[in-house]
CSV table of C-alpha atoms in Angstrom, one decimal:
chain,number,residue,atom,x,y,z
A,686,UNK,CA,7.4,-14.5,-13.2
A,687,UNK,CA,8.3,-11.5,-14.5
A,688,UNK,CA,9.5,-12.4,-17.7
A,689,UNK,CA,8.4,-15.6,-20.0
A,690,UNK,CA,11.1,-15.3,-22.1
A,691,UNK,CA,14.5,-15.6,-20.0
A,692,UNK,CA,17.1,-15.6,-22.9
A,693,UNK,CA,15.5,-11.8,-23.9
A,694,UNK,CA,18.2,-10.4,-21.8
A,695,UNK,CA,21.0,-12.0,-23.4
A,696,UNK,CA,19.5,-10.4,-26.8
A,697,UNK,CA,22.6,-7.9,-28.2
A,698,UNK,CA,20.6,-5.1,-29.0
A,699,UNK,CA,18.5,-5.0,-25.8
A,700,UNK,CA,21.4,-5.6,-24.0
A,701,UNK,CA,22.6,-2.3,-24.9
A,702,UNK,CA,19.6,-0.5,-24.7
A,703,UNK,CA,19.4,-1.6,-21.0
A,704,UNK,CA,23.1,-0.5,-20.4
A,705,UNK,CA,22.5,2.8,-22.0
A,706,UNK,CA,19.4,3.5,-20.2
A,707,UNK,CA,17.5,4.2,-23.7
A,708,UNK,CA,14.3,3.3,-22.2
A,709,UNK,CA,12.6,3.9,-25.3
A,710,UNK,CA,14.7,1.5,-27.2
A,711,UNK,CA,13.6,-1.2,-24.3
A,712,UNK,CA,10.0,-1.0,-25.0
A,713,UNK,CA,10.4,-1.4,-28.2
A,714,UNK,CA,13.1,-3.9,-28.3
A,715,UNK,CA,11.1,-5.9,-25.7
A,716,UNK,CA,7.9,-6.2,-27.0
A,717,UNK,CA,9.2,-7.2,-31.0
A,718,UNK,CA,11.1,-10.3,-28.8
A,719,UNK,CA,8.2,-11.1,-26.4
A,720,UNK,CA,5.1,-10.0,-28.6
A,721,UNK,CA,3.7,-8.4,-25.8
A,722,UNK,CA,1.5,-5.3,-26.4
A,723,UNK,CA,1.8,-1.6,-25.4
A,724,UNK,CA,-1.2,-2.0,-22.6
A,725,UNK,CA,0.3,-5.2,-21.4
A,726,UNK,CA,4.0,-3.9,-21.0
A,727,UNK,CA,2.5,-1.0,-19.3
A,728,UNK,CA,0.3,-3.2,-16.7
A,729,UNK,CA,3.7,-4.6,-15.8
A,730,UNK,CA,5.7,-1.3,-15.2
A,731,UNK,CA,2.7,0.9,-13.5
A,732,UNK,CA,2.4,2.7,-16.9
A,733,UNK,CA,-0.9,3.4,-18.7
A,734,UNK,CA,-0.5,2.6,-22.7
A,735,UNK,CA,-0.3,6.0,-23.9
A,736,UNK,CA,2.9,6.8,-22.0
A,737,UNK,CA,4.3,3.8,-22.8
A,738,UNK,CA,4.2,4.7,-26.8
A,739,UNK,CA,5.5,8.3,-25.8
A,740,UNK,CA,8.3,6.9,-24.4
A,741,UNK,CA,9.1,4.7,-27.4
A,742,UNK,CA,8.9,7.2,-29.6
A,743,UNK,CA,11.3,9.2,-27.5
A,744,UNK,CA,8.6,11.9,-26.9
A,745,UNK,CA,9.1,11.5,-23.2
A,746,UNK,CA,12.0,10.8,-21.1
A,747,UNK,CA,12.3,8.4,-17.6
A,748,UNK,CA,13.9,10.9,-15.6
A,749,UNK,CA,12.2,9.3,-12.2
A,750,UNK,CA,13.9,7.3,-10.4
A,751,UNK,CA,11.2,5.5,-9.3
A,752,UNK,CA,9.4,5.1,-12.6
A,753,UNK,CA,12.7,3.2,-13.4
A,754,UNK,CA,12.5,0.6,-10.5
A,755,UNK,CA,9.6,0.4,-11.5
A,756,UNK,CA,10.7,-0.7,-15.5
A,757,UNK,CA,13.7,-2.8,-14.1
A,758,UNK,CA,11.2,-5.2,-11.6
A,759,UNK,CA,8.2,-4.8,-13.8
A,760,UNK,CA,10.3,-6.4,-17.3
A,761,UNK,CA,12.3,-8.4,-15.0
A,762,UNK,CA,15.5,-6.8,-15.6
A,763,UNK,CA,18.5,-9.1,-14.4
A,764,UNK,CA,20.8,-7.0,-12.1
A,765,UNK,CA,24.0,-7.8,-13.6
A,766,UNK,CA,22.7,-6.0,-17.2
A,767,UNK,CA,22.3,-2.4,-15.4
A,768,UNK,CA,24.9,-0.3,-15.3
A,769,UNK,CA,27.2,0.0,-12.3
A,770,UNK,CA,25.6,-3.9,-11.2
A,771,UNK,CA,27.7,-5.3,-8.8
A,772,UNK,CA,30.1,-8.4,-9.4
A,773,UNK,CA,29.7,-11.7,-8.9
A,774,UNK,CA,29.4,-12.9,-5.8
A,775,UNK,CA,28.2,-9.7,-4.2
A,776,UNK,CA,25.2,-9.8,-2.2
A,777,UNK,CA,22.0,-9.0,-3.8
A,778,UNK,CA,18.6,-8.1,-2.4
A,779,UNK,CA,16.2,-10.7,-1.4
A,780,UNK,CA,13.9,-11.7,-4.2
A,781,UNK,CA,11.0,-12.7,-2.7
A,782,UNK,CA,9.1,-13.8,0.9
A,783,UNK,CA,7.7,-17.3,1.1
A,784,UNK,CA,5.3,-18.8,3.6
A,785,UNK,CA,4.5,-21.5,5.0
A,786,UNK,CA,0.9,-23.1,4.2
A,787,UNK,CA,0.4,-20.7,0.8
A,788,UNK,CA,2.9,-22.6,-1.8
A,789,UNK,CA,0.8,-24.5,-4.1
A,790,UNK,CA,0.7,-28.1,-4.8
A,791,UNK,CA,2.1,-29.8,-8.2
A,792,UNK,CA,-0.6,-30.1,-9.8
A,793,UNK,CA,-2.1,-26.6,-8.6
A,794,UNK,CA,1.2,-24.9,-9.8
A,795,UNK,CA,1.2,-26.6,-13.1
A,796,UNK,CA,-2.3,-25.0,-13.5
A,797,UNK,CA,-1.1,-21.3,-12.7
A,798,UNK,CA,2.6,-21.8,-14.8
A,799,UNK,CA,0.3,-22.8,-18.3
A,800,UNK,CA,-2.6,-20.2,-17.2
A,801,UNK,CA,-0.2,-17.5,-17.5
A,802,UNK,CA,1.5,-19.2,-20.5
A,803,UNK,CA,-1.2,-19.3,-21.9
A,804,UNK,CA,-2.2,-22.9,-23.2
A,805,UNK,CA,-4.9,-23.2,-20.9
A,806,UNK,CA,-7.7,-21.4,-19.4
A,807,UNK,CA,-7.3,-20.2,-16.2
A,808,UNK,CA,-9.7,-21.8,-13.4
A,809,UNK,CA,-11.3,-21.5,-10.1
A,810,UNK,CA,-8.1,-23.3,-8.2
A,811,UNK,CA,-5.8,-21.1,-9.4
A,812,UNK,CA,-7.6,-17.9,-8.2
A,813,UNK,CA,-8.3,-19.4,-5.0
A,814,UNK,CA,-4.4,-19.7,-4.2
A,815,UNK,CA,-3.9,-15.9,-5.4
A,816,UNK,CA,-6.5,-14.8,-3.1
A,817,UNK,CA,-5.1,-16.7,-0.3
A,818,UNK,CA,-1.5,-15.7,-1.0
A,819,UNK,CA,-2.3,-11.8,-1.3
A,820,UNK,CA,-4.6,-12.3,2.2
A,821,UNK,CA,-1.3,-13.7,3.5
A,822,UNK,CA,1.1,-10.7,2.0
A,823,UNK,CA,-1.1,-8.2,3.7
A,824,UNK,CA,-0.8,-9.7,7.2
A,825,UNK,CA,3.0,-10.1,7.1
A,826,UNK,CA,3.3,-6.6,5.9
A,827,UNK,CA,1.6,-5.2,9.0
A,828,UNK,CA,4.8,-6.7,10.9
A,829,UNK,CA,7.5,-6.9,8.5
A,830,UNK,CA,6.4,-3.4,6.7
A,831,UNK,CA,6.1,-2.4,3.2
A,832,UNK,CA,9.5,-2.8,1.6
A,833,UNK,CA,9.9,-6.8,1.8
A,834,UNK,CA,7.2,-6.5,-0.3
A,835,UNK,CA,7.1,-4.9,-2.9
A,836,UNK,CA,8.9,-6.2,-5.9
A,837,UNK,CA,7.3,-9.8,-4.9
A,838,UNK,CA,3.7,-8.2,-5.1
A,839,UNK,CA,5.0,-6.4,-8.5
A,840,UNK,CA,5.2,-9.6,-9.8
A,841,UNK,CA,2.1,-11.1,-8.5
A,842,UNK,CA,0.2,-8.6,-10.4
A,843,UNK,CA,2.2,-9.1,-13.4
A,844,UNK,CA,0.7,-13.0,-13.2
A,845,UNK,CA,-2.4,-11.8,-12.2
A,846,UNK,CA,-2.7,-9.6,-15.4
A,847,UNK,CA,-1.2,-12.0,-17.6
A,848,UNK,CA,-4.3,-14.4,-16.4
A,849,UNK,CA,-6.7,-12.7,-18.2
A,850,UNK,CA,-6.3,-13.6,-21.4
A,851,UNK,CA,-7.0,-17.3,-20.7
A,852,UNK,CA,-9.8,-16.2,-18.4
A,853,UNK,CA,-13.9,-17.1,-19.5
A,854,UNK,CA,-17.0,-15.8,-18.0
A,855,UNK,CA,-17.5,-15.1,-14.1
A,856,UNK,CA,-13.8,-15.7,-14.1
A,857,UNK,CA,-12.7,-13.2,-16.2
A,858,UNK,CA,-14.4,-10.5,-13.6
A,859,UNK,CA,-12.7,-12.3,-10.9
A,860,UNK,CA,-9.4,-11.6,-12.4
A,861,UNK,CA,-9.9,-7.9,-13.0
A,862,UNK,CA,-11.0,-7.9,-9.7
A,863,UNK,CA,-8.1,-10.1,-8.3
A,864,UNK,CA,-6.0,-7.1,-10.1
A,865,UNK,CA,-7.7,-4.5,-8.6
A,866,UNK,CA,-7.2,-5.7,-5.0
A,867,UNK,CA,-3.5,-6.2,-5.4
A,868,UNK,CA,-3.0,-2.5,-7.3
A,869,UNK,CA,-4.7,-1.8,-4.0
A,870,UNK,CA,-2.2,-2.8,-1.7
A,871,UNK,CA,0.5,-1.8,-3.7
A,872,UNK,CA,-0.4,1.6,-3.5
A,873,UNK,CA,-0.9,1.8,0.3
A,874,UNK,CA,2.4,0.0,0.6
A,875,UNK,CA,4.1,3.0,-1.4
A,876,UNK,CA,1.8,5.5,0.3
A,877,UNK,CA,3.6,3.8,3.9
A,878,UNK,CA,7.0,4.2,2.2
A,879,UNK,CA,6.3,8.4,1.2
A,880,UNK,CA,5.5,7.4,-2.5
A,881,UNK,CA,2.9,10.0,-3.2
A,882,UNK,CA,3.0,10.2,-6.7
A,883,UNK,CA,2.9,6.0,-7.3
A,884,UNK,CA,0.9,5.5,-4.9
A,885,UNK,CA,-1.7,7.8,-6.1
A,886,UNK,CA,-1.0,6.5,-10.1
A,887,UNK,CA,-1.7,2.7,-8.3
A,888,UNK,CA,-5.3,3.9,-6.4
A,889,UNK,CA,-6.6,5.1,-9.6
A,890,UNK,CA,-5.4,1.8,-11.1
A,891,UNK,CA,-7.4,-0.3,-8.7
A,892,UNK,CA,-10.2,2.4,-8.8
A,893,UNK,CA,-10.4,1.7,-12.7
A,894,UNK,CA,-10.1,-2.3,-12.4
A,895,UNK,CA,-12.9,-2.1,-9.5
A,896,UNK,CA,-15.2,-0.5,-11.4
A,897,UNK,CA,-14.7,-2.4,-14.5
A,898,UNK,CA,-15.5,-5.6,-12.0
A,899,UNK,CA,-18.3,-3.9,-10.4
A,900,UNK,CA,-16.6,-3.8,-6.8
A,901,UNK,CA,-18.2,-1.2,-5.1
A,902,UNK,CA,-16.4,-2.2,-2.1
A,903,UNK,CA,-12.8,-1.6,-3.9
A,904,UNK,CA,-14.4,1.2,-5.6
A,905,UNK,CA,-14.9,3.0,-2.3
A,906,UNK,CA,-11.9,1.4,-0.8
A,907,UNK,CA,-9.8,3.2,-3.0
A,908,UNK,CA,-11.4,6.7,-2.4
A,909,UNK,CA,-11.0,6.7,1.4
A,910,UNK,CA,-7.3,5.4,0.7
A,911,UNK,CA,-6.7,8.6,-1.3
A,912,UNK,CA,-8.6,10.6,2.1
A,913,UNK,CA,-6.2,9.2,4.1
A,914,UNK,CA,-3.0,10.6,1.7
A,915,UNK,CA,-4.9,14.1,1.8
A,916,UNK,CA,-4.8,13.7,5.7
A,917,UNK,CA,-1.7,12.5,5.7
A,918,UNK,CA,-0.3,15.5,4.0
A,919,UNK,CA,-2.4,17.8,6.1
A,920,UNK,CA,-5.2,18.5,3.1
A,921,UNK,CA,-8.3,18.5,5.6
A,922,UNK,CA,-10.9,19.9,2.9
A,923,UNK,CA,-9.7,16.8,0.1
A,924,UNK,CA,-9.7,14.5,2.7
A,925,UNK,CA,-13.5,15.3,3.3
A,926,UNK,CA,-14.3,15.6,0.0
A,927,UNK,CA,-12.7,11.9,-1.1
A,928,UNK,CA,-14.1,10.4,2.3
A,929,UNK,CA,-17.9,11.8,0.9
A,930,UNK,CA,-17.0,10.7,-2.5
A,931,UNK,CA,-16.3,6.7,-0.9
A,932,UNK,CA,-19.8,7.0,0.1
A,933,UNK,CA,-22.0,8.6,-2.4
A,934,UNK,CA,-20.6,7.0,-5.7
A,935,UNK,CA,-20.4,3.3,-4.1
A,936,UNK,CA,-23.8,3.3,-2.1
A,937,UNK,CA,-23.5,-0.5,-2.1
A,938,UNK,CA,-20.5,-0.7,-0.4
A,939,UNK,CA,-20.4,-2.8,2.6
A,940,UNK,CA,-21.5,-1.1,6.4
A,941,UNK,CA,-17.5,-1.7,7.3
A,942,UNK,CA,-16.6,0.3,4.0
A,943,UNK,CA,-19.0,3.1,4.5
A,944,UNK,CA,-18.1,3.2,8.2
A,945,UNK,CA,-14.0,3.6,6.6
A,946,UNK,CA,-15.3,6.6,4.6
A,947,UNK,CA,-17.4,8.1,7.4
A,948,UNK,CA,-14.4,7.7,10.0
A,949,UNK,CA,-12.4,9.2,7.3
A,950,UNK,CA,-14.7,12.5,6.8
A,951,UNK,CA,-14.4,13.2,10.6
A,952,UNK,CA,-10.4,13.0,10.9
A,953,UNK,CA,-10.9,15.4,7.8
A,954,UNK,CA,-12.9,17.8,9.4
A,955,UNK,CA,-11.2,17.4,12.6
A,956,UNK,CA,-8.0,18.5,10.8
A,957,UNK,CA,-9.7,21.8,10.2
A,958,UNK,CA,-10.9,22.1,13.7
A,959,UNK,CA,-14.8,21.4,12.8
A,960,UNK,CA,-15.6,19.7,16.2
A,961,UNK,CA,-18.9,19.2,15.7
A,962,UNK,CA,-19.0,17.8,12.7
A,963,UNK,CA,-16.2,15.5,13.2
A,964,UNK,CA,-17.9,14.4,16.2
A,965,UNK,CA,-20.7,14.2,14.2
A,966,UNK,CA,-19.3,11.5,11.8
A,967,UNK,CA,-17.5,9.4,14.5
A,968,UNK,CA,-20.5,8.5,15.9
A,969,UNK,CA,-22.0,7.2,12.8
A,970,UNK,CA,-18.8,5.6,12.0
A,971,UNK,CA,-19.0,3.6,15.2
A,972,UNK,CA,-23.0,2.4,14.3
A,973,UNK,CA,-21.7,1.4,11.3
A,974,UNK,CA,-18.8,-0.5,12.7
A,975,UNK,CA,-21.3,-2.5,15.4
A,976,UNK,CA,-23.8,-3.2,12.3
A,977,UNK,CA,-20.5,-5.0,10.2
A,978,UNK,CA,-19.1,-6.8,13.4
A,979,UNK,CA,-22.7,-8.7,13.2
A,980,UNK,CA,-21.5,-10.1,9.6
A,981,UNK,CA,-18.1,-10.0,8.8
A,982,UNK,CA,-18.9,-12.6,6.2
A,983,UNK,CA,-20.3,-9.9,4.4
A,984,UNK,CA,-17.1,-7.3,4.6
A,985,UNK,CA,-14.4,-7.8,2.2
A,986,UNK,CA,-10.9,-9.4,2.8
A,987,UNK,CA,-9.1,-6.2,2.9
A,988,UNK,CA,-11.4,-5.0,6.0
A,989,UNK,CA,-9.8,-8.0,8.1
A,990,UNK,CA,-8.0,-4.9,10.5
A,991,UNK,CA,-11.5,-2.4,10.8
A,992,UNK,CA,-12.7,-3.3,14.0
A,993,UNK,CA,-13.7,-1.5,17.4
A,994,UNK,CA,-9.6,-1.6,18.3
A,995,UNK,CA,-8.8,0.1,15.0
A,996,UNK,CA,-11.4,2.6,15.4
A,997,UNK,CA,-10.8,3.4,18.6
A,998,UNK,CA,-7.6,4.6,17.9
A,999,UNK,CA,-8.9,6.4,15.0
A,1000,UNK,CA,-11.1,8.3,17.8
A,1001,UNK,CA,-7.7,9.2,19.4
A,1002,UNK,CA,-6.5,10.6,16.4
A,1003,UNK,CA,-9.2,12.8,15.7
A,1004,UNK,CA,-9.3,14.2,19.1
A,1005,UNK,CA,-5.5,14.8,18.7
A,1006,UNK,CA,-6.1,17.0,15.9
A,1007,UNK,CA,-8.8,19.1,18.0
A,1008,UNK,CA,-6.6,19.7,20.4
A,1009,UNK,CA,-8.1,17.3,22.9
A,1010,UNK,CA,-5.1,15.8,24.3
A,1011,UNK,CA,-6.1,13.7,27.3
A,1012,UNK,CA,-9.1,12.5,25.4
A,1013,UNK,CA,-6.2,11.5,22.9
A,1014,UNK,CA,-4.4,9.8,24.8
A,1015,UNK,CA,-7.3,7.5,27.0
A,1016,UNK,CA,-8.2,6.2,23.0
A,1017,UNK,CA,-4.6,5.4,22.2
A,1018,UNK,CA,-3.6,3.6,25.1
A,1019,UNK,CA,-6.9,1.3,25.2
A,1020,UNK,CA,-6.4,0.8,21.5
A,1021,UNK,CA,-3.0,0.1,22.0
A,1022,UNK,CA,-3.8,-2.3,24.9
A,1023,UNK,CA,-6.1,-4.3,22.8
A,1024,UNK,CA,-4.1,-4.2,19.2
A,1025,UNK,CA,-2.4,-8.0,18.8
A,1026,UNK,CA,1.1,-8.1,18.6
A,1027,UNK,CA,1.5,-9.1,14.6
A,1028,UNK,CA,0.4,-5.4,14.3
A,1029,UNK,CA,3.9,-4.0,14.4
A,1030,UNK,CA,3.8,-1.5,12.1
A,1031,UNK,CA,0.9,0.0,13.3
A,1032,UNK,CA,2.0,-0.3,17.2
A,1033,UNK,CA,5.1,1.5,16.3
A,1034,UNK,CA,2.4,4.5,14.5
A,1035,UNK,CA,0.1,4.9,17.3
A,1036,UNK,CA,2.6,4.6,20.2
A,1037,UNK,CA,4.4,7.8,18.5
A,1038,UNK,CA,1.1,9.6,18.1
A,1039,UNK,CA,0.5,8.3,22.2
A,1040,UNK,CA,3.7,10.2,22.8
A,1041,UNK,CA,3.0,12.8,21.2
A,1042,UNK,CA,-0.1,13.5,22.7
A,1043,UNK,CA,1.1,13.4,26.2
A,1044,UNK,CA,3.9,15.4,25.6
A,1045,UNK,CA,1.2,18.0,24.2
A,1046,UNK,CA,-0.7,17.5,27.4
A,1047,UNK,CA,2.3,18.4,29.6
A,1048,UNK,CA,2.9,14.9,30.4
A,1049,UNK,CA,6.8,14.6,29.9
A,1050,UNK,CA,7.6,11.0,31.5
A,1051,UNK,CA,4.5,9.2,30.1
A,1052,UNK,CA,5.8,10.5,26.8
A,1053,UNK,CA,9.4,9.6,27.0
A,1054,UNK,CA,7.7,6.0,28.0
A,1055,UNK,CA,5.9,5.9,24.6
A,1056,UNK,CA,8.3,7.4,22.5
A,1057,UNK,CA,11.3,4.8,24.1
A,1058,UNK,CA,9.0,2.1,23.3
A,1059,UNK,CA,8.2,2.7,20.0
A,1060,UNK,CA,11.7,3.7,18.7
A,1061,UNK,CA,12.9,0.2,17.8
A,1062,UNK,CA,9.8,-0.4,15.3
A,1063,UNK,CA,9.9,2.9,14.4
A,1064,UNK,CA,13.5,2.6,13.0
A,1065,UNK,CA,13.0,-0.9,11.7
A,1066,UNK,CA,9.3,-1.0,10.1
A,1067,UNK,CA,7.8,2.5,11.1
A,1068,UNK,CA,9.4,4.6,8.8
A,1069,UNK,CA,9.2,7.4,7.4
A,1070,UNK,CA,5.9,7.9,8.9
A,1071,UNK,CA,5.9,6.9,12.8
A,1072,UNK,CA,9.9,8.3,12.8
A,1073,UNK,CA,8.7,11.7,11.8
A,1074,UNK,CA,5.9,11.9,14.9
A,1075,UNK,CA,8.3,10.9,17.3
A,1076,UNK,CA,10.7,14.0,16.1
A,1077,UNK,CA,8.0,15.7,16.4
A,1078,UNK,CA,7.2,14.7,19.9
A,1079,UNK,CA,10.7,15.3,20.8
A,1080,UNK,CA,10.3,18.7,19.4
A,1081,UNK,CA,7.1,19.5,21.4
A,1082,UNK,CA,9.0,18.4,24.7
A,1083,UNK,CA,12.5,20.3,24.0
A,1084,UNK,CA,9.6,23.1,23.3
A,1085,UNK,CA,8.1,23.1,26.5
A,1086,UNK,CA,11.9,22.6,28.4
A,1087,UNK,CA,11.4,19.0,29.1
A,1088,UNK,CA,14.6,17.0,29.6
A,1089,UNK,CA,12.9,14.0,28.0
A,1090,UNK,CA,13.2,15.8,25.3
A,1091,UNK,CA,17.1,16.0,24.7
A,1092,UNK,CA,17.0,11.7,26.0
A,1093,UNK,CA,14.3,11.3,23.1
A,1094,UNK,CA,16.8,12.9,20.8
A,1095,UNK,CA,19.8,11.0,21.6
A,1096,UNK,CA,17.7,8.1,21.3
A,1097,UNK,CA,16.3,9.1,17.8
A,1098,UNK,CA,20.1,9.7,17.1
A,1099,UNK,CA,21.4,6.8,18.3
A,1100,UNK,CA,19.1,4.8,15.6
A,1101,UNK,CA,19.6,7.0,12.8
């Protein structure tokens, strides 16, 4: 859904914009065919408006290559009309995921085809099936990983923002809010694939829709999401600061999104070594945690993995980076113990961070055990994330003149 115009593309003159790469002469080619305005092309290519008019006017150039993926799946861009496409008959990516129990009825798919149109208004139906169908993207993405999914989710948002205009009353919020959840998951799906830069531009995206809806929850959501990037990059002193932000600009977040923010703090000062106050935060973390397991009605959606299990092996990480290795490694394997199977993603992260930590702790086989079992999730969903911890862990072991190490390494290898 892309595109509502599907004979654009056969259009001479945007036809050889497309093949030249003039991606100023695209915009504006585009929009005279489809109407469209500046905002709206921009909400389909993860651009905000006033790039998108320096880039028509040829006052800025796409030189990234992931701001142009980004063009070609946000306009809908058939293959064949890029240059170097391949031939007919070739095998092409996978367009999309379906599943089972999420496809809407006749009538109900009517509704969302002439909502987006246009010709009607949009109603309460319609953003009931969007809801379910994103709750259903984000639990297949915690076992098939991040890149299934992103050009479908792409173009969900693309429908999403293209509902607003027939939106009316409550239901206009909803939408914005709809938008903001789903800018939301795109960015921690190119945070897991290493994205820094798009995820980033897609937090403050949802941060700006959530606010405009008046989600503190999303609003806060956001903020720790951009803790955990500063922690992922090693930025201990951001990552506190964003994890404080979460909680003092959305006070009525929910107790499971404060207790997200507070969790975040500690790994934040546990990155700088700051025991106590790391410690500190866990432990208000964890009240807060107990308080939202007595009404998950009340958490949102997105919250459906922030549990004891989850924080648990959050615990493990902090005490990880404080140097606490066996208290490391007792969190991660009775998190690991208790975290369902459909978690593969995840399993394949915290089973390299378990190896890891025993090889740390001078305990060579357990690691080798760890590492061996998360190296075929690793490869296939874990990466680049999970694949970098378990060089790592090989490291530590060749460091410390463990054989496991050189068997870790040929097993790496052997996947590579």
């Amino acid at each position: 859904m892309a595109d509502f115009a599907p004979d654009v593309w056969t259009h001479p003159r945007l036809m050889a914009a497309v093949f030249e790469e003039d991606w100023g002469a695209v915009f504006r080619t585009y929009r005279r065919l489809t109407g469209v305005s500046q905002m709206t092309l921009g909400a389909r290519v993860g651009l905000v408006q006033p790039d998108v008019s320096e880039i028509e006017r040829g006052r800025r150039r796409v030189t990234s290559v992931e701001v142009r993926q980004r063009i070609v799946a946000g306009l809908g861009i058939p293959p064949e009309r890029l240059p170097g496409a391949v031939a007919e008959g070739d095998a092409l990516p996978v367009p999309g995921l379906a599943f089972a129990g999420v496809t809407p009825d006749e009538d109900l798919l009517a509704r969302v085809t002439t909502a987006v149109d246009g010709a009607h208004r949009v109603d309460g139906a319609t953003l009931d099936w969007l809801d379910r169908l994103l709750a259903e993207h984000r639990r297949a993405e915690d076992f098939i990983g991040s890149a299934p999914l992103v050009e479908v989710m792409g173009q969900q948002l693309r429908t999403v923002v293209d509902l607003y205009a027939g939106a009316r009353g409550p239901l206009a919020g909803r939408v914005v809010r709809l938008a903001s959840e789903h800018a939301q998951f795109l960015a921690w799906m190119a945070q897991d694939q290493g994205r820094s830069a798009a995820a980033l531009a897609w937090y403050d995206r949802s941060h700006e829709w959530a606010l405009e809806a008046g989600d503190a929850d999303m609003a806060a959501t956001t903020l720790s999401m951009k803790a955990h990037m500063a922690w992922s990059g090693g930025r201990g002193r951001r990552c506190v600061r964003l994890a404080e932000a979460a909680r003092w600009s959305a006070p009525g977040a929910s107790p499971g999104v404060q207790g997200m923010a507070a969790q975040m703090a500690a790994r934040g000062h546990a990155l700088n070594r700051e025991g106590d106050a790391a410690r500190r935060l866990l432990d208000e973390a964890q009240d807060l945690i107990t308080h939202a397991a007595t009404r998950p009605e009340d958490e949102p959606p997105w919250m459906y993995f922030y549990d004891d299990t989850w924080f648990t092996l959050q615990h493990g990480m902090a005490a990880m980076h404080l140097g606490a290795w066996r208290t490391a490694t007792r969190h991660l394997t009775s998190g690991l113990a208790a975290l369902p199977p459909n978690y593969r993603r995840d399993r394949a992260w915290y089973r390299s961070c378990l190896a890891h930590a025993h090889a740390a702790a001078g305990e060579a086989e357990q690691s080798l055990a760890a590492a061996l079992a998360s190296v075929p999730d690793a490869s296939d969903v874990g990466r680049p994330h999970a694949w970098h911890e378990l060089h790592t862990t090989a490291a530590v072991l060749l460091r410390r003149g463990a054989a496991e190490g050189r068997e870790l390494m040929d097993a790496l290898q052997a996947h590579d």
